[in-house]
């Protein structure tokens, strides 16, 4: 599963 | 943080400021789609809920507050203060055709079936099509003021720069988010014909006139 990287983007 | 994302955020901020300033200085929202602005307000509201819960960086928090505040201010100016100048007749895109599929898709395709994640996914899908009412309005009126086209250009470039940011992050940090990337590609592609018109016309000092 693609890791939904920590939402550090706007 | 990388240069592509920083330039993207600056371009995004520039777009929002250009629009807010245009409406405020001209005291008119002629030629601007209020529906797109409502969708952007919904995008930022559903995406930046984590403003309260998780702290990533001062930059991240400040930008989220600025985007939310500017978005709400624009909606206020369009639907309350300068309501009389709002062009109902040309802002007719049925936004339920954008919101409903975005909700459905967010429930079907997401990374994690949690409320915050579903809302984030919804905001990503909605943002990719949120500009359609505005582009539709420009096509209906057949033209756009140059300041509006600068706004659209900055807004289109922002997500295009994010695509470069995702390529960089895949290469440098070895992770990627396919949901954000696919939606970002769709979003940027929607601007392509506008980019063509902007570069061939507006940058040559002509008015943005769509071929009738």
PDB file of C-alpha atoms in Angstrom:
ATOM      1  CA  UNK A   1       0.000   0.000   0.000  1.00  0.00           C
ATOM      2  CA  UNK A   2       1.386   3.407  -0.870  1.00  0.00           C
ATOM      3  CA  UNK A   3       2.310   5.111   2.347  1.00  0.00           C
ATOM      4  CA  UNK A   4       0.316   8.267   2.667  1.00  0.00           C
ATOM      5  CA  UNK A   5       3.235  10.293   3.954  1.00  0.00           C
ATOM      6  CA  UNK A   6       2.529  12.521   6.906  1.00  0.00           C
ATOM      7  CA  UNK A   7       0.548  15.415   5.590  1.00  0.00           C
ATOM      8  CA  UNK A   8       3.388  17.906   5.603  1.00  0.00           C
ATOM      9  CA  UNK A   9       2.264  19.500   2.348  1.00  0.00           C
ATOM     10  CA  UNK A  10      -0.228  22.312   1.983  1.00  0.00           C
TER      11      UNK A  10
ATOM     12  CA  UNK B   1      10.814  21.255   1.918  1.00  0.00           C
ATOM     13  CA  UNK B   2      12.254  21.673  -1.571  1.00  0.00           C
ATOM     14  CA  UNK B   3      12.463  24.533  -4.036  1.00  0.00           C
ATOM     15  CA  UNK B   4       9.639  23.187  -6.193  1.00  0.00           C
ATOM     16  CA  UNK B   5       7.198  23.020  -3.290  1.00  0.00           C
ATOM     17  CA  UNK B   6       8.342  26.414  -1.958  1.00  0.00           C
ATOM     18  CA  UNK B   7       7.861  28.057  -5.361  1.00  0.00           C
ATOM     19  CA  UNK B   8       4.544  26.231  -5.665  1.00  0.00           C
ATOM     20  CA  UNK B   9       3.307  27.543  -2.345  1.00  0.00           C
ATOM     21  CA  UNK B  10       4.472  31.054  -3.235  1.00  0.00           C
ATOM     22  CA  UNK B  11       2.680  30.835  -6.576  1.00  0.00           C
ATOM     23  CA  UNK B  12      -0.442  29.599  -4.793  1.00  0.00           C
ATOM     24  CA  UNK B  13      -0.219  32.416  -2.246  1.00  0.00           C
ATOM     25  CA  UNK B  14       0.341  34.914  -5.055  1.00  0.00           C
ATOM     26  CA  UNK B  15      -2.760  33.704  -6.879  1.00  0.00           C
ATOM     27  CA  UNK B  16      -4.946  34.046  -3.802  1.00  0.00           C
ATOM     28  CA  UNK B  17      -3.563  37.515  -3.030  1.00  0.00           C
ATOM     29  CA  UNK B  18      -3.944  38.679  -6.659  1.00  0.00           C
ATOM     30  CA  UNK B  19      -7.606  37.677  -6.631  1.00  0.00           C
ATOM     31  CA  UNK B  20      -8.381  39.135  -3.228  1.00  0.00           C
ATOM     32  CA  UNK B  21      -6.629  42.395  -4.154  1.00  0.00           C
ATOM     33  CA  UNK B  22      -8.406  42.614  -7.512  1.00  0.00           C
ATOM     34  CA  UNK B  23     -11.821  42.248  -5.932  1.00  0.00           C
ATOM     35  CA  UNK B  24     -10.978  44.627  -3.094  1.00  0.00           C
ATOM     36  CA  UNK B  25      -9.372  47.347  -5.265  1.00  0.00           C
ATOM     37  CA  UNK B  26     -11.954  47.244  -8.044  1.00  0.00           C
ATOM     38  CA  UNK B  27     -14.765  46.682  -5.515  1.00  0.00           C
ATOM     39  CA  UNK B  28     -16.160  44.239  -8.019  1.00  0.00           C
ATOM     40  CA  UNK B  29     -16.121  40.490  -8.631  1.00  0.00           C
ATOM     41  CA  UNK B  30     -17.124  40.662 -12.280  1.00  0.00           C
ATOM     42  CA  UNK B  31     -15.671  37.797 -14.256  1.00  0.00           C
ATOM     43  CA  UNK B  32     -14.866  35.780 -11.156  1.00  0.00           C
ATOM     44  CA  UNK B  33     -16.635  32.506 -10.440  1.00  0.00           C
ATOM     45  CA  UNK B  34     -18.024  32.545  -6.913  1.00  0.00           C
ATOM     46  CA  UNK B  35     -18.672  28.826  -7.232  1.00  0.00           C
ATOM     47  CA  UNK B  36     -14.987  28.081  -7.693  1.00  0.00           C
ATOM     48  CA  UNK B  37     -14.227  30.218  -4.659  1.00  0.00           C
ATOM     49  CA  UNK B  38     -16.787  28.285  -2.607  1.00  0.00           C
ATOM     50  CA  UNK B  39     -15.145  25.040  -3.727  1.00  0.00           C
ATOM     51  CA  UNK B  40     -11.687  26.341  -2.773  1.00  0.00           C
ATOM     52  CA  UNK B  41     -13.047  27.356   0.629  1.00  0.00           C
ATOM     53  CA  UNK B  42     -14.382  23.822   1.059  1.00  0.00           C
ATOM     54  CA  UNK B  43     -11.045  22.364  -0.090  1.00  0.00           C
ATOM     55  CA  UNK B  44      -9.040  24.335   2.473  1.00  0.00           C
ATOM     56  CA  UNK B  45     -11.556  23.728   5.259  1.00  0.00           C
ATOM     57  CA  UNK B  46     -11.585  19.962   4.787  1.00  0.00           C
ATOM     58  CA  UNK B  47      -7.822  19.754   4.266  1.00  0.00           C
ATOM     59  CA  UNK B  48      -6.556  22.042   7.018  1.00  0.00           C
ATOM     60  CA  UNK B  49      -8.588  20.602   9.884  1.00  0.00           C
ATOM     61  CA  UNK B  50      -5.315  19.202  11.223  1.00  0.00           C
ATOM     62  CA  UNK B  51      -4.297  22.811  11.877  1.00  0.00           C
ATOM     63  CA  UNK B  52      -5.639  22.342  15.383  1.00  0.00           C
ATOM     64  CA  UNK B  53      -4.488  18.800  16.037  1.00  0.00           C
ATOM     65  CA  UNK B  54      -1.039  18.384  14.466  1.00  0.00           C
ATOM     66  CA  UNK B  55       1.793  20.920  14.323  1.00  0.00           C
ATOM     67  CA  UNK B  56       4.243  20.390  11.469  1.00  0.00           C
ATOM     68  CA  UNK B  57       6.083  23.703  11.243  1.00  0.00           C
ATOM     69  CA  UNK B  58       5.482  27.402  11.712  1.00  0.00           C
ATOM     70  CA  UNK B  59       5.531  27.809   7.949  1.00  0.00           C
ATOM     71  CA  UNK B  60       2.916  25.088   7.497  1.00  0.00           C
ATOM     72  CA  UNK B  61       0.593  26.502  10.135  1.00  0.00           C
ATOM     73  CA  UNK B  62       0.965  30.121   9.018  1.00  0.00           C
ATOM     74  CA  UNK B  63       0.315  29.271   5.354  1.00  0.00           C
ATOM     75  CA  UNK B  64      -2.773  27.253   6.267  1.00  0.00           C
ATOM     76  CA  UNK B  65      -4.183  30.155   8.268  1.00  0.00           C
ATOM     77  CA  UNK B  66      -3.431  32.590   5.446  1.00  0.00           C
ATOM     78  CA  UNK B  67      -5.052  30.342   2.813  1.00  0.00           C
ATOM     79  CA  UNK B  68      -8.142  29.823   4.955  1.00  0.00           C
ATOM     80  CA  UNK B  69      -8.455  33.506   5.850  1.00  0.00           C
ATOM     81  CA  UNK B  70      -7.927  34.723   2.271  1.00  0.00           C
ATOM     82  CA  UNK B  71     -10.364  32.151   0.912  1.00  0.00           C
ATOM     83  CA  UNK B  72     -13.093  33.101   3.372  1.00  0.00           C
ATOM     84  CA  UNK B  73     -12.406  36.797   2.824  1.00  0.00           C
ATOM     85  CA  UNK B  74     -12.815  36.320  -0.937  1.00  0.00           C
ATOM     86  CA  UNK B  75     -16.084  34.453  -0.460  1.00  0.00           C
ATOM     87  CA  UNK B  76     -17.297  37.172   1.907  1.00  0.00           C
ATOM     88  CA  UNK B  77     -16.432  39.922  -0.574  1.00  0.00           C
ATOM     89  CA  UNK B  78     -18.126  38.070  -3.425  1.00  0.00           C
ATOM     90  CA  UNK B  79     -21.304  36.954  -1.708  1.00  0.00           C
ATOM     91  CA  UNK B  80     -21.818  39.719   0.806  1.00  0.00           C
ATOM     92  CA  UNK B  81     -19.925  42.975   0.339  1.00  0.00           C
ATOM     93  CA  UNK B  82     -19.812  43.205  -3.446  1.00  0.00           C
ATOM     94  CA  UNK B  83     -22.727  40.887  -3.998  1.00  0.00           C
ATOM     95  CA  UNK B  84     -24.303  43.298  -6.487  1.00  0.00           C
ATOM     96  CA  UNK B  85     -21.358  42.840  -8.863  1.00  0.00           C
ATOM     97  CA  UNK B  86     -21.499  39.053  -8.813  1.00  0.00           C
ATOM     98  CA  UNK B  87     -22.211  37.740 -12.304  1.00  0.00           C
ATOM     99  CA  UNK B  88     -24.876  35.097 -11.627  1.00  0.00           C
ATOM    100  CA  UNK B  89     -25.739  34.707 -15.300  1.00  0.00           C
ATOM    101  CA  UNK B  90     -22.329  33.428 -16.323  1.00  0.00           C
ATOM    102  CA  UNK B  91     -21.428  31.539 -13.139  1.00  0.00           C
ATOM    103  CA  UNK B  92     -23.742  28.625 -13.810  1.00  0.00           C
ATOM    104  CA  UNK B  93     -21.580  25.502 -13.451  1.00  0.00           C
ATOM    105  CA  UNK B  94     -23.426  22.820 -11.434  1.00  0.00           C
ATOM    106  CA  UNK B  95     -20.922  22.298  -8.616  1.00  0.00           C
ATOM    107  CA  UNK B  96     -22.895  19.365  -7.214  1.00  0.00           C
ATOM    108  CA  UNK B  97     -21.520  17.475 -10.230  1.00  0.00           C
ATOM    109  CA  UNK B  98     -18.077  18.067  -8.747  1.00  0.00           C
ATOM    110  CA  UNK B  99     -18.713  17.688  -5.023  1.00  0.00           C
ATOM    111  CA  UNK B 100     -20.767  14.481  -5.131  1.00  0.00           C
ATOM    112  CA  UNK B 101     -18.248  12.477  -7.231  1.00  0.00           C
ATOM    113  CA  UNK B 102     -15.407  13.788  -5.049  1.00  0.00           C
ATOM    114  CA  UNK B 103     -17.202  12.520  -1.937  1.00  0.00           C
ATOM    115  CA  UNK B 104     -17.913   9.151  -3.571  1.00  0.00           C
ATOM    116  CA  UNK B 105     -14.344   8.764  -4.818  1.00  0.00           C
ATOM    117  CA  UNK B 106     -12.912   9.768  -1.419  1.00  0.00           C
ATOM    118  CA  UNK B 107     -14.986   7.045   0.214  1.00  0.00           C
ATOM    119  CA  UNK B 108     -13.882   4.481  -2.380  1.00  0.00           C
ATOM    120  CA  UNK B 109     -10.240   5.320  -2.970  1.00  0.00           C
ATOM    121  CA  UNK B 110      -8.269   6.477   0.045  1.00  0.00           C
ATOM    122  CA  UNK B 111      -5.260   5.498   2.098  1.00  0.00           C
ATOM    123  CA  UNK B 112      -7.125   4.934   5.332  1.00  0.00           C
ATOM    124  CA  UNK B 113     -10.796   4.884   6.194  1.00  0.00           C
ATOM    125  CA  UNK B 114     -10.594   7.491   8.943  1.00  0.00           C
ATOM    126  CA  UNK B 115     -12.532  10.748   9.073  1.00  0.00           C
ATOM    127  CA  UNK B 116      -9.506  13.051   8.753  1.00  0.00           C
ATOM    128  CA  UNK B 117      -8.018  10.935   5.955  1.00  0.00           C
ATOM    129  CA  UNK B 118     -11.323  10.777   4.039  1.00  0.00           C
ATOM    130  CA  UNK B 119     -11.720  14.559   4.357  1.00  0.00           C
ATOM    131  CA  UNK B 120      -8.135  15.084   3.188  1.00  0.00           C
ATOM    132  CA  UNK B 121      -8.739  12.754   0.215  1.00  0.00           C
ATOM    133  CA  UNK B 122     -12.006  14.553  -0.594  1.00  0.00           C
ATOM    134  CA  UNK B 123     -10.170  17.895  -0.538  1.00  0.00           C
ATOM    135  CA  UNK B 124      -7.490  16.540  -2.897  1.00  0.00           C
ATOM    136  CA  UNK B 125     -10.077  15.257  -5.392  1.00  0.00           C
ATOM    137  CA  UNK B 126     -12.199  18.410  -5.150  1.00  0.00           C
ATOM    138  CA  UNK B 127      -9.236  20.725  -5.595  1.00  0.00           C
ATOM    139  CA  UNK B 128      -8.358  19.016  -8.864  1.00  0.00           C
ATOM    140  CA  UNK B 129     -11.677  20.146 -10.391  1.00  0.00           C
ATOM    141  CA  UNK B 130     -12.457  23.242  -8.301  1.00  0.00           C
ATOM    142  CA  UNK B 131     -11.304  25.609 -11.067  1.00  0.00           C
ATOM    143  CA  UNK B 132     -13.794  24.213 -13.616  1.00  0.00           C
ATOM    144  CA  UNK B 133     -16.579  26.712 -12.808  1.00  0.00           C
ATOM    145  CA  UNK B 134     -14.082  29.548 -13.335  1.00  0.00           C
ATOM    146  CA  UNK B 135     -12.762  28.144 -16.618  1.00  0.00           C
ATOM    147  CA  UNK B 136     -16.358  27.484 -17.671  1.00  0.00           C
ATOM    148  CA  UNK B 137     -17.262  31.102 -16.869  1.00  0.00           C
ATOM    149  CA  UNK B 138     -14.312  32.413 -18.880  1.00  0.00           C
ATOM    150  CA  UNK B 139     -15.403  30.267 -21.815  1.00  0.00           C
ATOM    151  CA  UNK B 140     -18.983  31.543 -21.479  1.00  0.00           C
ATOM    152  CA  UNK B 141     -17.998  35.198 -21.292  1.00  0.00           C
ATOM    153  CA  UNK B 142     -15.426  34.517 -24.013  1.00  0.00           C
ATOM    154  CA  UNK B 143     -12.785  36.611 -22.321  1.00  0.00           C
ATOM    155  CA  UNK B 144     -11.060  37.370 -19.030  1.00  0.00           C
ATOM    156  CA  UNK B 145      -9.475  40.502 -17.626  1.00  0.00           C
ATOM    157  CA  UNK B 146      -5.711  40.263 -17.667  1.00  0.00           C
ATOM    158  CA  UNK B 147      -5.577  40.313 -13.853  1.00  0.00           C
ATOM    159  CA  UNK B 148      -7.933  37.312 -13.786  1.00  0.00           C
ATOM    160  CA  UNK B 149      -5.687  35.483 -16.241  1.00  0.00           C
ATOM    161  CA  UNK B 150      -2.641  36.222 -14.061  1.00  0.00           C
ATOM    162  CA  UNK B 151      -4.584  34.739 -11.130  1.00  0.00           C
ATOM    163  CA  UNK B 152      -5.404  31.623 -13.148  1.00  0.00           C
ATOM    164  CA  UNK B 153      -1.835  31.283 -14.379  1.00  0.00           C
ATOM    165  CA  UNK B 154      -0.377  31.457 -10.861  1.00  0.00           C
ATOM    166  CA  UNK B 155      -2.996  28.997  -9.624  1.00  0.00           C
ATOM    167  CA  UNK B 156      -2.260  26.561 -12.449  1.00  0.00           C
ATOM    168  CA  UNK B 157       1.502  26.810 -12.048  1.00  0.00           C
ATOM    169  CA  UNK B 158       1.299  26.060  -8.307  1.00  0.00           C
ATOM    170  CA  UNK B 159       0.060  22.492  -8.767  1.00  0.00           C
ATOM    171  CA  UNK B 160       2.397  22.017 -11.739  1.00  0.00           C
ATOM    172  CA  UNK B 161       5.312  22.869  -9.426  1.00  0.00           C
ATOM    173  CA  UNK B 162       3.894  20.397  -6.907  1.00  0.00           C
ATOM    174  CA  UNK B 163       4.213  17.703  -9.577  1.00  0.00           C
ATOM    175  CA  UNK B 164       7.935  18.493  -9.756  1.00  0.00           C
ATOM    176  CA  UNK B 165       8.012  18.443  -5.946  1.00  0.00           C
ATOM    177  CA  UNK B 166       6.532  14.915  -5.951  1.00  0.00           C
ATOM    178  CA  UNK B 167       9.053  13.739  -8.540  1.00  0.00           C
ATOM    179  CA  UNK B 168      11.835  15.184  -6.403  1.00  0.00           C
ATOM    180  CA  UNK B 169      10.458  13.599  -3.218  1.00  0.00           C
ATOM    181  CA  UNK B 170      10.126  10.227  -4.939  1.00  0.00           C
ATOM    182  CA  UNK B 171      13.728  10.449  -6.044  1.00  0.00           C
ATOM    183  CA  UNK B 172      15.193  12.010  -2.908  1.00  0.00           C
ATOM    184  CA  UNK B 173      13.009  10.650  -0.101  1.00  0.00           C
ATOM    185  CA  UNK B 174      11.705   7.519  -1.805  1.00  0.00           C
ATOM    186  CA  UNK B 175       8.044   8.022  -1.029  1.00  0.00           C
ATOM    187  CA  UNK B 176       5.072   9.264  -2.962  1.00  0.00           C
ATOM    188  CA  UNK B 177       1.337   9.616  -2.642  1.00  0.00           C
ATOM    189  CA  UNK B 178      -0.425   8.380  -5.754  1.00  0.00           C
ATOM    190  CA  UNK B 179      -3.752   9.996  -4.794  1.00  0.00           C
ATOM    191  CA  UNK B 180      -2.179  13.445  -4.603  1.00  0.00           C
ATOM    192  CA  UNK B 181      -0.140  12.846  -7.772  1.00  0.00           C
ATOM    193  CA  UNK B 182      -3.005  11.606  -9.956  1.00  0.00           C
ATOM    194  CA  UNK B 183      -5.289  14.419  -8.768  1.00  0.00           C
ATOM    195  CA  UNK B 184      -2.459  16.903  -9.271  1.00  0.00           C
ATOM    196  CA  UNK B 185      -1.929  15.720 -12.858  1.00  0.00           C
ATOM    197  CA  UNK B 186      -5.656  16.055 -13.597  1.00  0.00           C
ATOM    198  CA  UNK B 187      -5.677  19.525 -12.012  1.00  0.00           C
ATOM    199  CA  UNK B 188      -2.697  20.726 -14.034  1.00  0.00           C
ATOM    200  CA  UNK B 189      -3.977  19.223 -17.299  1.00  0.00           C
ATOM    201  CA  UNK B 190      -7.218  21.175 -16.890  1.00  0.00           C
ATOM    202  CA  UNK B 191      -5.171  24.376 -17.147  1.00  0.00           C
ATOM    203  CA  UNK B 192      -3.294  23.361 -20.284  1.00  0.00           C
ATOM    204  CA  UNK B 193      -5.483  25.082 -22.854  1.00  0.00           C
ATOM    205  CA  UNK B 194      -5.570  28.124 -20.612  1.00  0.00           C
ATOM    206  CA  UNK B 195      -1.747  28.074 -20.325  1.00  0.00           C
ATOM    207  CA  UNK B 196      -1.567  28.010 -24.124  1.00  0.00           C
ATOM    208  CA  UNK B 197      -3.883  31.001 -24.433  1.00  0.00           C
ATOM    209  CA  UNK B 198      -2.112  32.841 -21.620  1.00  0.00           C
ATOM    210  CA  UNK B 199       1.339  32.406 -23.131  1.00  0.00           C
ATOM    211  CA  UNK B 200       0.335  33.100 -26.736  1.00  0.00           C
ATOM    212  CA  UNK B 201      -1.963  36.019 -25.941  1.00  0.00           C
ATOM    213  CA  UNK B 202      -1.778  37.623 -22.538  1.00  0.00           C
ATOM    214  CA  UNK B 203       2.028  37.682 -22.436  1.00  0.00           C
ATOM    215  CA  UNK B 204       1.915  39.496 -25.778  1.00  0.00           C
ATOM    216  CA  UNK B 205      -0.217  42.204 -24.286  1.00  0.00           C
ATOM    217  CA  UNK B 206      -3.395  40.994 -25.887  1.00  0.00           C
ATOM    218  CA  UNK B 207      -6.594  40.441 -23.981  1.00  0.00           C
ATOM    219  CA  UNK B 208      -7.450  36.831 -23.194  1.00  0.00           C
ATOM    220  CA  UNK B 209     -10.092  36.220 -25.843  1.00  0.00           C
ATOM    221  CA  UNK B 210     -11.292  32.677 -26.327  1.00  0.00           C
ATOM    222  CA  UNK B 211     -12.002  31.730 -29.921  1.00  0.00           C
ATOM    223  CA  UNK B 212     -15.754  32.267 -30.208  1.00  0.00           C
TER     224      UNK B 212
END
